[in-house]
Amino acid sequence: MALIGSSNSAWLTTSELCAVLAISRSKLCRWQQRQVLRQGVHWVRKNPAAVRSDQLWSLPMCRPLLEKHRRL
């Protein structure tokens, strides 16, 4: 698992985040489309200039939110 950035921030690929949080990619995409997960807060694009660029996810920002929504 590749961690990018400082020791205070853990940025993961979509596949890595899904594995760590034990959720499906489709569920992650649904939460993203419903804006539960917001760009710039929970995720960023690897290449901001490319609309279809891969995404990187902030584990410290996503984990509590996704665990809360999983219980709903």
Coordinates of N, CA and C in Angstrom, one line a residue:
M1 N 0.8 -1.2 0.0 CA 0.0 0.0 0.0 C 0.9 1.2 0.0
A2 N 0.7 2.1 -0.9 CA 1.5 3.3 -1.1 C 0.9 4.5 -0.3
L3 N 1.6 5.1 0.5 CA 1.2 6.3 1.2 C 1.9 7.4 0.6
I4 N 1.2 8.5 0.3 CA 1.8 9.6 -0.4 C 1.6 10.8 0.5
G5 N 2.6 11.7 0.6 CA 2.5 12.9 1.4 C 3.2 12.8 2.7
S6 N 2.9 13.7 3.6 CA 3.6 13.7 4.9 C 3.1 12.6 5.8
S7 N 3.7 12.4 7.0 CA 3.3 11.4 7.9 C 1.9 11.7 8.5
N8 N 1.4 12.9 8.4 CA 0.1 13.3 8.9 C -1.0 13.0 7.9
S9 N -0.7 12.7 6.7 CA -1.7 12.5 5.7 C -1.4 11.2 5.0
A10 N -2.5 10.3 4.9 CA -2.3 9.0 4.2 C -3.2 9.1 3.0
W11 N -2.6 9.2 1.8 CA -3.4 9.3 0.5 C -3.3 7.9 -0.1
L12 N -4.4 7.3 -0.4 CA -4.5 6.0 -1.0 C -5.2 6.0 -2.3
T13 N -4.9 5.0 -3.2 CA -5.6 4.9 -4.4 C -7.1 4.4 -4.1
T14 N -7.9 4.4 -5.1 CA -9.3 3.9 -4.9 C -9.3 2.4 -4.4
S15 N -8.5 1.6 -5.1 CA -8.4 0.2 -4.7 C -7.9 0.0 -3.3
E16 N -6.9 0.8 -2.9 CA -6.3 0.6 -1.6 C -7.3 1.1 -0.5
L17 N -8.1 2.2 -0.8 CA -9.0 2.7 0.2 C -10.2 1.6 0.4
C18 N -10.6 1.1 -0.7 CA -11.7 0.1 -0.6 C -11.2 -1.2 0.2
A19 N -10.0 -1.6 0.0 CA -9.5 -2.7 0.7 C -9.3 -2.4 2.2
V20 N -8.8 -1.2 2.5 CA -8.6 -0.9 3.9 C -9.9 -0.7 4.7
L21 N -10.9 -0.2 4.0 CA -12.2 0.1 4.7 C -13.2 -1.1 4.4
A22 N -12.8 -2.1 3.6 CA -13.6 -3.2 3.3 C -15.0 -2.8 2.7
I23 N -14.9 -1.9 1.7 CA -16.1 -1.5 1.0 C -15.9 -1.8 -0.5
S24 N -17.0 -1.8 -1.2 CA -16.9 -2.0 -2.7 C -16.6 -0.7 -3.4
R25 N -16.0 -0.8 -4.5 CA -15.8 0.4 -5.3 C -17.1 1.1 -5.7
S26 N -18.1 0.3 -6.0 CA -19.4 0.9 -6.4 C -20.0 1.7 -5.2
K27 N -19.9 1.2 -4.0 CA -20.4 1.9 -2.8 C -19.6 3.2 -2.7
L28 N -18.3 3.2 -2.8 CA -17.5 4.4 -2.7 C -17.9 5.4 -3.8
C29 N -18.2 4.9 -5.0 CA -18.6 5.8 -6.1 C -20.0 6.4 -5.8
R30 N -20.9 5.7 -5.2 CA -22.2 6.2 -4.9 C -22.1 7.3 -3.8
W31 N -21.3 7.1 -2.8 CA -21.1 8.1 -1.8 C -20.4 9.4 -2.4
Q32 N -19.6 9.2 -3.3 CA -18.9 10.3 -4.0 C -20.0 11.1 -4.8
Q33 N -20.8 10.4 -5.6 CA -21.8 11.0 -6.4 C -22.9 11.7 -5.6
R34 N -23.2 11.2 -4.4 CA -24.1 11.9 -3.5 C -23.5 13.0 -2.7
Q35 N -22.2 13.2 -2.9 CA -21.4 14.3 -2.3 C -21.3 14.1 -0.8
V36 N -21.3 12.8 -0.4 CA -21.0 12.5 1.0 C -19.5 12.7 1.1
L37 N -18.8 12.3 0.0 CA -17.3 12.5 -0.1 C -17.0 13.6 -1.0
R38 N -16.4 14.6 -0.6 CA -16.2 15.8 -1.4 C -14.8 16.0 -1.9
Q39 N -14.7 16.5 -3.2 CA -13.4 16.7 -3.8 C -12.7 17.8 -3.0
G40 N -11.4 17.7 -2.8 CA -10.6 18.6 -2.1 C -10.6 18.4 -0.6
V41 N -11.6 17.7 -0.1 CA -11.7 17.3 1.4 C -11.3 15.9 1.5
H42 N -12.1 15.0 0.9 CA -11.9 13.6 1.0 C -11.1 12.9 -0.1
W43 N -11.1 13.6 -1.3 CA -10.3 13.1 -2.4 C -9.8 14.2 -3.3
V44 N -8.7 13.9 -4.0 CA -8.1 14.8 -5.0 C -7.8 14.0 -6.2
R45 N -7.6 14.7 -7.3 CA -7.2 14.0 -8.5 C -5.6 14.0 -8.6
K46 N -5.1 12.9 -9.1 CA -3.6 12.8 -9.2 C -3.1 13.9 -10.2
N47 N -3.9 14.1 -11.2 CA -3.5 15.2 -12.2 C -4.7 16.1 -12.2
P48 N -4.7 17.2 -11.5 CA -5.9 18.1 -11.5 C -6.3 18.6 -12.8
A49 N -5.4 18.7 -13.8 CA -5.7 19.2 -15.1 C -6.5 18.2 -16.0
A50 N -6.5 17.0 -15.6 CA -7.2 15.9 -16.3 C -8.5 15.5 -15.6
V51 N -9.6 15.7 -16.3 CA -10.9 15.4 -15.7 C -11.1 13.9 -15.4
R52 N -10.5 13.0 -16.1 CA -10.6 11.6 -15.9 C -9.4 11.0 -15.2
S53 N -8.7 11.8 -14.5 CA -7.5 11.4 -13.8 C -7.9 10.5 -12.6
D54 N -7.0 9.6 -12.2 CA -7.2 8.7 -11.1 C -7.3 9.6 -9.8
Q55 N -7.9 9.0 -8.8 CA -8.2 9.8 -7.6 C -7.3 9.2 -6.5
L56 N -7.0 10.1 -5.5 CA -6.3 9.7 -4.3 C -7.2 10.1 -3.2
W57 N -7.3 9.3 -2.2 CA -8.3 9.4 -1.1 C -7.5 9.6 0.2
S58 N -8.0 10.5 1.0 CA -7.5 10.8 2.4 C -8.1 9.9 3.4
L59 N -7.3 8.9 3.8 CA -7.8 7.9 4.8 C -8.2 8.6 6.1
P60 N -7.5 9.5 6.7 CA -8.0 10.1 7.9 C -9.3 10.9 7.8
M61 N -9.6 11.4 6.6 CA -10.8 12.2 6.4 C -12.0 11.2 6.0
C62 N -11.7 10.2 5.3 CA -12.7 9.2 4.8 C -13.2 8.2 5.9
R63 N -12.2 7.7 6.6 CA -12.5 6.6 7.6 C -13.7 6.9 8.5
P64 N -13.7 8.0 9.3 CA -14.8 8.3 10.2 C -16.1 8.5 9.5
L65 N -16.1 9.2 8.4 CA -17.3 9.5 7.7 C -17.9 8.2 7.1
L66 N -17.1 7.4 6.5 CA -17.6 6.1 5.9 C -18.1 5.2 7.0
E67 N -17.4 5.1 8.1 CA -17.8 4.2 9.2 C -19.2 4.7 9.7
K68 N -19.4 6.0 9.8 CA -20.7 6.6 10.3 C -21.8 6.2 9.3
H69 N -21.5 6.4 8.0 CA -22.6 6.1 7.0 C -22.8 4.6 6.8
R70 N -21.8 3.8 7.1 CA -22.0 2.3 7.0 C -23.0 1.9 8.1
R71 N -23.1 2.5 9.2 CA -24.1 2.2 10.2 C -25.5 2.6 9.9
L72 N -25.7 3.5 9.0 CA -27.0 4.0 8.7 C -27.8 3.1 7.9

